[in-house]
Coordinates of C-alpha atoms in Angstrom, one line a residue:
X955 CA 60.6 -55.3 -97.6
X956 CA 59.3 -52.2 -95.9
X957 CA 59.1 -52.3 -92.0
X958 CA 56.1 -52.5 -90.2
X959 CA 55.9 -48.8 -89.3
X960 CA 56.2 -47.8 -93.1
X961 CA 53.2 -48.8 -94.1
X962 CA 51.4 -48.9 -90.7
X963 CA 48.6 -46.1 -90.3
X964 CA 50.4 -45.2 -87.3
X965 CA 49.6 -41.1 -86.7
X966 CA 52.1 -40.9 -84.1
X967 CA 54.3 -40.2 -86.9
X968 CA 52.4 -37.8 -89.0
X969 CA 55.0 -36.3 -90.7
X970 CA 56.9 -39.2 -91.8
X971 CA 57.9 -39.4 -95.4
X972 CA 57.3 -43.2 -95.5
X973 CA 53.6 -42.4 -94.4
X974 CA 51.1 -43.9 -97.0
X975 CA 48.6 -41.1 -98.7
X976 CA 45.5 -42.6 -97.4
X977 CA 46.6 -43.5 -93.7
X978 CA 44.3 -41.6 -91.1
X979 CA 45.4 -38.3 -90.3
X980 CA 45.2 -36.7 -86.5
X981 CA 43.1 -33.8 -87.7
X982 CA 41.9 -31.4 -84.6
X983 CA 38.4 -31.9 -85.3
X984 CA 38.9 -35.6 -85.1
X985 CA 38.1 -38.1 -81.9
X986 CA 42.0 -39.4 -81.9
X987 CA 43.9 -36.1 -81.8
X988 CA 43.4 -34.9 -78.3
X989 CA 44.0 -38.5 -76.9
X990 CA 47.1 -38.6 -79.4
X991 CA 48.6 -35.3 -77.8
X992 CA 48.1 -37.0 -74.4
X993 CA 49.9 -39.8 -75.0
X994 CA 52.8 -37.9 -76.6
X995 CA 52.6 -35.4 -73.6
X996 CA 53.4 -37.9 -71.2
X997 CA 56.4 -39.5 -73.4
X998 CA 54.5 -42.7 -74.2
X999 CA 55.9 -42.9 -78.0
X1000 CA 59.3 -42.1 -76.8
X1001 CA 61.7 -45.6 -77.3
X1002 CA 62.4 -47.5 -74.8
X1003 CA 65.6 -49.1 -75.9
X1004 CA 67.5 -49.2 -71.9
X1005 CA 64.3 -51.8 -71.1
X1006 CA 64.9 -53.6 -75.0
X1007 CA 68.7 -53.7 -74.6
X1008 CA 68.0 -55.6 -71.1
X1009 CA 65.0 -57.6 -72.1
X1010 CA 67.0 -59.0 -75.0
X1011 CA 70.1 -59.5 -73.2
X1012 CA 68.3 -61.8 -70.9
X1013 CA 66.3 -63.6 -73.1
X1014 CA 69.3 -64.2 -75.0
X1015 CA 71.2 -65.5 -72.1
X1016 CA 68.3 -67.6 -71.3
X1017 CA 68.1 -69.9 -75.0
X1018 CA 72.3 -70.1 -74.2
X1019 CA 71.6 -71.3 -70.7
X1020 CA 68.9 -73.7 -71.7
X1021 CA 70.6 -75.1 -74.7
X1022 CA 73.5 -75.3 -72.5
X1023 CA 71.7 -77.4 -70.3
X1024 CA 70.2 -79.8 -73.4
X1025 CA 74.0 -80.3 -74.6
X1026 CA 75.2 -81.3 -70.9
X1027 CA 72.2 -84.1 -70.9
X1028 CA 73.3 -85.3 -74.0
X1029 CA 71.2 -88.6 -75.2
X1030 CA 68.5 -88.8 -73.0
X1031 CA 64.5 -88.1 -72.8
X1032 CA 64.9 -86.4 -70.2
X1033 CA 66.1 -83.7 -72.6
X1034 CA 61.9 -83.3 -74.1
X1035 CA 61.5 -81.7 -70.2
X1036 CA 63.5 -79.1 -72.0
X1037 CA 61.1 -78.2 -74.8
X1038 CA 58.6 -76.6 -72.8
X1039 CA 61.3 -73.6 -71.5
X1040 CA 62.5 -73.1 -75.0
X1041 CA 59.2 -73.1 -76.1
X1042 CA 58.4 -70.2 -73.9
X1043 CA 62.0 -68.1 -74.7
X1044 CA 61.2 -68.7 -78.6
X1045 CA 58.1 -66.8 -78.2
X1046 CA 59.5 -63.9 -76.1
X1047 CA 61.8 -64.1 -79.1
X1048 CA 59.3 -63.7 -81.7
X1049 CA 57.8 -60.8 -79.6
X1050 CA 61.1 -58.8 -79.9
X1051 CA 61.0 -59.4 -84.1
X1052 CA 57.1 -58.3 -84.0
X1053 CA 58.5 -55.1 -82.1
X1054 CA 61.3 -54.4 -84.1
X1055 CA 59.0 -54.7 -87.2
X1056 CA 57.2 -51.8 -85.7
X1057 CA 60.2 -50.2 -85.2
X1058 CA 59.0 -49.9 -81.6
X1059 CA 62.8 -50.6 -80.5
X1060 CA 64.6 -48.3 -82.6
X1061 CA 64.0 -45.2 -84.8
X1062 CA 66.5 -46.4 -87.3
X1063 CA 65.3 -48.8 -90.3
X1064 CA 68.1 -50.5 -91.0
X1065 CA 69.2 -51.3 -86.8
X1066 CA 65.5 -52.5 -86.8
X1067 CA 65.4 -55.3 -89.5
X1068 CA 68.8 -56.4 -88.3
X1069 CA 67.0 -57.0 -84.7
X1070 CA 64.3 -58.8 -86.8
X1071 CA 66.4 -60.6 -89.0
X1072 CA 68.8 -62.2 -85.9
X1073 CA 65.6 -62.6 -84.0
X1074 CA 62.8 -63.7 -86.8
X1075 CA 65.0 -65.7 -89.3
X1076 CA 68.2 -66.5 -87.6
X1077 CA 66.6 -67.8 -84.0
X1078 CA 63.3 -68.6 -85.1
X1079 CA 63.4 -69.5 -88.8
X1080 CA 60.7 -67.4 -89.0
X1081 CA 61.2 -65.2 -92.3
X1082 CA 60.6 -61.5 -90.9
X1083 CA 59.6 -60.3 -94.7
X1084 CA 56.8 -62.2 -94.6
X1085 CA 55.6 -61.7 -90.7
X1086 CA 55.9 -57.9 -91.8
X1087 CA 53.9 -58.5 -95.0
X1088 CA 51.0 -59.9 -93.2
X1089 CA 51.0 -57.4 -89.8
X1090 CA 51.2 -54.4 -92.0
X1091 CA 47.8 -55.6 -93.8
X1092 CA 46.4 -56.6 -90.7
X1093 CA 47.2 -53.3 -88.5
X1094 CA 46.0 -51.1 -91.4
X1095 CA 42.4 -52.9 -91.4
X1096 CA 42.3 -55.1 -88.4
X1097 CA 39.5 -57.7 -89.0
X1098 CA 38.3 -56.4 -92.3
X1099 CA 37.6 -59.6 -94.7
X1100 CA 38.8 -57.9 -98.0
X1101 CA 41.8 -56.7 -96.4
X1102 CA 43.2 -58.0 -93.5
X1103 CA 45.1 -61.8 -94.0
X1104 CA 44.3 -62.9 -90.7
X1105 CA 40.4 -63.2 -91.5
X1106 CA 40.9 -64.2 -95.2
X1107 CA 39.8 -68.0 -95.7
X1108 CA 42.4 -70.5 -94.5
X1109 CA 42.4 -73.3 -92.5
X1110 CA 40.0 -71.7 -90.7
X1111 CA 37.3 -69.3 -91.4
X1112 CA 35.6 -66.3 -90.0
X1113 CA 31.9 -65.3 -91.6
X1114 CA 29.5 -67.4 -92.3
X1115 CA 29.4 -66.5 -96.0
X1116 CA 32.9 -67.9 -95.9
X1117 CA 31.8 -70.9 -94.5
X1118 CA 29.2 -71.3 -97.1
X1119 CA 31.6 -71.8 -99.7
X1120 CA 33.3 -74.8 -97.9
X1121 CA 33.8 -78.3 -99.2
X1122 CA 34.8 -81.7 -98.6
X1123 CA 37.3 -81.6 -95.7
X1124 CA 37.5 -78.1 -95.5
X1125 CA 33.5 -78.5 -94.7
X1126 CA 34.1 -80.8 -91.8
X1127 CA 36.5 -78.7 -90.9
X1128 CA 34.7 -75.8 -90.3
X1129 CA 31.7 -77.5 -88.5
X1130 CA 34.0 -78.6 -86.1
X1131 CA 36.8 -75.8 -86.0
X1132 CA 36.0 -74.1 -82.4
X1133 CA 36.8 -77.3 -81.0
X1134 CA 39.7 -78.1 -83.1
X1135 CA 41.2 -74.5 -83.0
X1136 CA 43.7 -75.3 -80.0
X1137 CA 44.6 -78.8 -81.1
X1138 CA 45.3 -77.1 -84.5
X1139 CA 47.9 -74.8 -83.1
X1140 CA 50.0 -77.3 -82.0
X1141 CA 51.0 -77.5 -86.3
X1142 CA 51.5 -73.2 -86.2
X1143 CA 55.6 -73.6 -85.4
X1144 CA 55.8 -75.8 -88.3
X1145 CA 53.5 -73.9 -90.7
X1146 CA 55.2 -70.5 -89.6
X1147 CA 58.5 -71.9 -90.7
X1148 CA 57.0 -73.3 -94.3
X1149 CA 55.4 -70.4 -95.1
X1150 CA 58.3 -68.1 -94.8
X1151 CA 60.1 -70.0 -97.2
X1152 CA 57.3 -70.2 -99.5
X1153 CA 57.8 -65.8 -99.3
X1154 CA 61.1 -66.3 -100.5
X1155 CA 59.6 -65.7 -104.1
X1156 CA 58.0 -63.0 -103.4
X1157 CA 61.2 -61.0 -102.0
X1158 CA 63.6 -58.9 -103.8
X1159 CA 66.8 -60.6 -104.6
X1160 CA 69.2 -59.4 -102.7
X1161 CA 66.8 -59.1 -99.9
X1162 CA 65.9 -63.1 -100.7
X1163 CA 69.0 -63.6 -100.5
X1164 CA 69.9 -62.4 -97.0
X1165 CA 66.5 -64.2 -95.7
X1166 CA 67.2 -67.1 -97.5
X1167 CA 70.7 -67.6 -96.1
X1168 CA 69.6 -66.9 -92.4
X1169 CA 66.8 -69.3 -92.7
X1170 CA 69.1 -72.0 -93.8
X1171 CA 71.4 -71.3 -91.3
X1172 CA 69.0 -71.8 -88.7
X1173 CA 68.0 -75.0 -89.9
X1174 CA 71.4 -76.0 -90.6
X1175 CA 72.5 -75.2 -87.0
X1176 CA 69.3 -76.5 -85.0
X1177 CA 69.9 -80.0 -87.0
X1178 CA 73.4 -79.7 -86.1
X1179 CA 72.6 -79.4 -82.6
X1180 CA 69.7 -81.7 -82.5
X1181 CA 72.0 -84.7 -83.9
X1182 CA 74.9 -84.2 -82.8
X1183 CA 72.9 -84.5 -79.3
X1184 CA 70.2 -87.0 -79.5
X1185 CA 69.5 -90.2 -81.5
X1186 CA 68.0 -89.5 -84.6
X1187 CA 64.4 -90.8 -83.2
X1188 CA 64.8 -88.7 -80.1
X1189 CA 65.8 -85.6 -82.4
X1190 CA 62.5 -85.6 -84.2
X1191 CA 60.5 -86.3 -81.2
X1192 CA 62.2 -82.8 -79.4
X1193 CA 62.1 -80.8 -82.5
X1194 CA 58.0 -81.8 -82.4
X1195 CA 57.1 -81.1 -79.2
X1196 CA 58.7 -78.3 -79.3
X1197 CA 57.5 -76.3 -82.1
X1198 CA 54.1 -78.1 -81.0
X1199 CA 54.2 -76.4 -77.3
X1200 CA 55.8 -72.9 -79.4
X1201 CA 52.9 -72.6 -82.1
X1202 CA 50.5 -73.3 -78.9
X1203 CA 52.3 -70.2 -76.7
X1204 CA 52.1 -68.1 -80.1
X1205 CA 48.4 -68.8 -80.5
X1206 CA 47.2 -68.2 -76.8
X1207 CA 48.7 -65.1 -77.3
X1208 CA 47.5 -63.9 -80.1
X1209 CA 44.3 -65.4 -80.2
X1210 CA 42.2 -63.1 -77.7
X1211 CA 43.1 -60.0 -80.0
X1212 CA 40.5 -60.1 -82.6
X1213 CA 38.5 -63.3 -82.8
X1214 CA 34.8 -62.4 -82.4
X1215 CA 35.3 -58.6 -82.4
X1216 CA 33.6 -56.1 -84.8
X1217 CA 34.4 -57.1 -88.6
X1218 CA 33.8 -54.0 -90.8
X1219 CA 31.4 -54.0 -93.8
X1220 CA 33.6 -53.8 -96.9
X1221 CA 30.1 -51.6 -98.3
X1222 CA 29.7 -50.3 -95.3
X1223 CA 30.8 -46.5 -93.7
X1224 CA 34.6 -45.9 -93.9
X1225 CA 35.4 -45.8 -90.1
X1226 CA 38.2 -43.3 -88.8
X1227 CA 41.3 -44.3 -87.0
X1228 CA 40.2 -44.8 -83.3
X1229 CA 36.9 -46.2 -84.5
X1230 CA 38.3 -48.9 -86.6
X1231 CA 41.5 -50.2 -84.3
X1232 CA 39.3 -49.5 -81.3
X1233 CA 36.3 -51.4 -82.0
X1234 CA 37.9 -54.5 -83.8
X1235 CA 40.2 -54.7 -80.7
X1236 CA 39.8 -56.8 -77.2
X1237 CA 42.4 -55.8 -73.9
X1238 CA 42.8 -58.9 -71.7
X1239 CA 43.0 -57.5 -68.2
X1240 CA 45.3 -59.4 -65.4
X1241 CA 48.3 -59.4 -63.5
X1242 CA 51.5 -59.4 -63.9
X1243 CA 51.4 -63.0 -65.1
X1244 CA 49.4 -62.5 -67.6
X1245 CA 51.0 -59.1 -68.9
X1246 CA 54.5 -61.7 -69.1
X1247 CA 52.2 -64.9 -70.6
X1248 CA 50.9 -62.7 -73.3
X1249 CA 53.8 -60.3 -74.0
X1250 CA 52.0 -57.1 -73.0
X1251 CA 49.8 -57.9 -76.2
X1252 CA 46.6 -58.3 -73.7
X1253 CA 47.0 -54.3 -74.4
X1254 CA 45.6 -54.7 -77.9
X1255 CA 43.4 -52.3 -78.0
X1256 CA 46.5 -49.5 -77.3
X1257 CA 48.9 -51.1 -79.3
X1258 CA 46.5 -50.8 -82.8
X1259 CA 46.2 -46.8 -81.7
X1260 CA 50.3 -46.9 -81.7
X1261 CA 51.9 -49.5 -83.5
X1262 CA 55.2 -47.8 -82.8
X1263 CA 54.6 -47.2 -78.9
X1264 CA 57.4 -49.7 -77.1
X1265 CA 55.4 -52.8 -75.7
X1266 CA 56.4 -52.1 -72.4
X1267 CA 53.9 -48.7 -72.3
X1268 CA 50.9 -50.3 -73.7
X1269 CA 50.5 -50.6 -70.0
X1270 CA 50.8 -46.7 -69.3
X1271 CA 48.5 -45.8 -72.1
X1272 CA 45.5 -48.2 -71.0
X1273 CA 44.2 -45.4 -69.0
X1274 CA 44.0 -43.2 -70.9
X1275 CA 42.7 -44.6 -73.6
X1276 CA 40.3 -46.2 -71.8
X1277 CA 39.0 -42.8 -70.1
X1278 CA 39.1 -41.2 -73.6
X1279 CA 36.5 -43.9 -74.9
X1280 CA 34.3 -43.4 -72.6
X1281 CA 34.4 -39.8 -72.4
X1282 CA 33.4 -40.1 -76.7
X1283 CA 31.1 -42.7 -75.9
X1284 CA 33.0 -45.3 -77.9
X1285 CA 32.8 -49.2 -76.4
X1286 CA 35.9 -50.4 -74.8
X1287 CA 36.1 -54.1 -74.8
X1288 CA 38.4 -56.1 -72.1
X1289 CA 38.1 -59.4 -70.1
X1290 CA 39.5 -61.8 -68.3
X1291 CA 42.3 -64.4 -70.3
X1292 CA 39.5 -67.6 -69.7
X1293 CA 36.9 -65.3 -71.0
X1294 CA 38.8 -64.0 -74.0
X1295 CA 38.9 -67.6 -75.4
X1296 CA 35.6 -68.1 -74.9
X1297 CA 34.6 -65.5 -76.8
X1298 CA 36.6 -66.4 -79.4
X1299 CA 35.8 -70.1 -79.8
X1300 CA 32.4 -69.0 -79.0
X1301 CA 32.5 -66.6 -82.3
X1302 CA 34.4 -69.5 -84.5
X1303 CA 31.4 -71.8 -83.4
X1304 CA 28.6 -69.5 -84.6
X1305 CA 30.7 -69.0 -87.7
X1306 CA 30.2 -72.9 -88.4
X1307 CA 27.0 -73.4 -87.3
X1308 CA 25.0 -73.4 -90.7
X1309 CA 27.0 -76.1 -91.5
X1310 CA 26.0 -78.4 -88.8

């Protein structure tokens, strides 16, 4: 399975070999070469692998300290208090295997989907094959209903014309999916784990066979670890309420991204580059907090422009990009985290309205 930055329209890297024939080109005359040459003038594409080496190591000796702790406790409830701080160091693992699939932490294909195997499948049992699949899709036409995944119909649903076609459950489902859309992410740690075993088919062998193996193992070790700690009834309850309070942490930070941005009109005019990742794009300004709670993925907008820029200058870039915009005219959306999800839940709401 190729990695992210294969098949990314990432022109940062224009003279890659792996670059697809129809990916946007920087060409001089166009609105995202000049701000491209800034950002590489300042050395915002360069890897940051010091800062990934560290920010790995830590996170790393976090899960050891914190599973550790749950061993130590042994056969208590007490343990469940333990949940919520794995919870929060499985994400900040899943944000290292997103930037390895982007080969944002190394240059080198093979280093990178090691880093997202260990971290993805191994860790998380999270099959990086088919995370990769999906982003790839969704980086090359964020929010584009024939093209991107994460706007095709699913549980939920994102047009109107996609909620006309609704039936039965799925009907009641999307009247009433703004206000169910946070209660439903509590199932997303399960569902990530089902469908990467469901990919499994879809893999080449010897590629299924490495996922395959590291997915089992991962299961086959947190069951180990789970029993051989806790009662059986106490096992399930943890492993619950943790991948509840995970899939939650995943989708408050991925959720203010795209939700009720620009969705391109398949018949519509073929937008360039800037024009498509810009527009379809929403920053989430804050702090420091918020930079942490959201993995430096509030930077959305800057992260579409450079897939392949290391997460930790997202940051850097903002201004510039954000100057460029409104040099060219060219919105630039960003607002508060509280705001983001209303705008989101807001959008899903319209979406189901004819139905109500």
């Amino acid at each position: 399975m190729p990695q992210a930055t294969a098949t990314v329209a990432d022109p940062a890297d224009e003279g890659s070999p792996d670059r697809p024939a129809d990916a946007p080109r920087a060409t001089a005359g166009s609105d995202f070469a000049p701000l491209l040459r800034m950002v590489k003038d300042q050395g915002l594409l360069e890897r940051r692998t010091d800062r990934y080496a560290l920010g790995i190591t830590a996170n790393l000796a976090a899960l050891g300290a914190v599973i550790t702790g749950f061993v130590l406790l042994g056969d208590t409830w007490w343990s469940l208090f333990l949940a919520l701080p794995l919870a929060v160091l499985w994400t900040r693992t899943a944000f290292v295997a997103h930037d390895a699939g982007h080969a944002q932490i190394s240059g080198d294909r093979g280093t990178s989907r090691l880093i997202g195997l260990v971290h993805a499948n191994l860790l998380l049992g999270m099959n990086e094959a088919w995370w990769n699949d999906k982003h790839v899709r969704h980086h090359a036409n964020p929010n584009h209903i024939d093209k991107d995944p994460d706007v095709g119909v699913g549980a939920l649903v994102w047009t109107q014309k996609q909620a006309a076609q609704r039936e039965g459950f799925a009907r009641w489902l999307t009247r009433n999916q703004a206000r169910l859309f946070f209660p439903m992410l509590l199932l997303e740690g399960i569902a990530l784990k089902i469908y990467g075993f469901q990919f499994l088919r879809r893999q080449p062998f010897r590629e299924r066979a490495v996922s395959a193996l590291l997915l089992t193992a991962h299961v086959a070790l947190y069951a180990t670890l789970l029993l051989s700690t806790l009662s059986p009834g106490k096992a399930i309850v943890f492993a619950l309420v943790l991948h509840a309070l995970f899939g939650l942490h995943l989708g408050l930070a991925f959720a203010p991204n795209h939700k009720g941005m620009e969705m391109p009109d398949a018949d519509g005019e073929r937008w360039g580059h800037l024009q498509r990742q810009v527009l379809t794009s929403r920053n989430v300004r804050g702090a420091v907090l918020t930079d942490w709670f959201l993995g430096g993925l509030n930077y959305q907008i800057e992260h579409h422009l450079f897939p392949s820029m290391p997460r930790p200058n997202l940051r850097l870039a903002q201004p510039l990009v954000r100057s460029h915009c409104a040099r060219i005219g060219m919105p630039y959306a960003e607002t508060g985290l509280i705001e983001s999800y209303r705008q989101a839940l807001s959008h899903m709401h319209d979406v189901g309205a004819p139905l109500r």
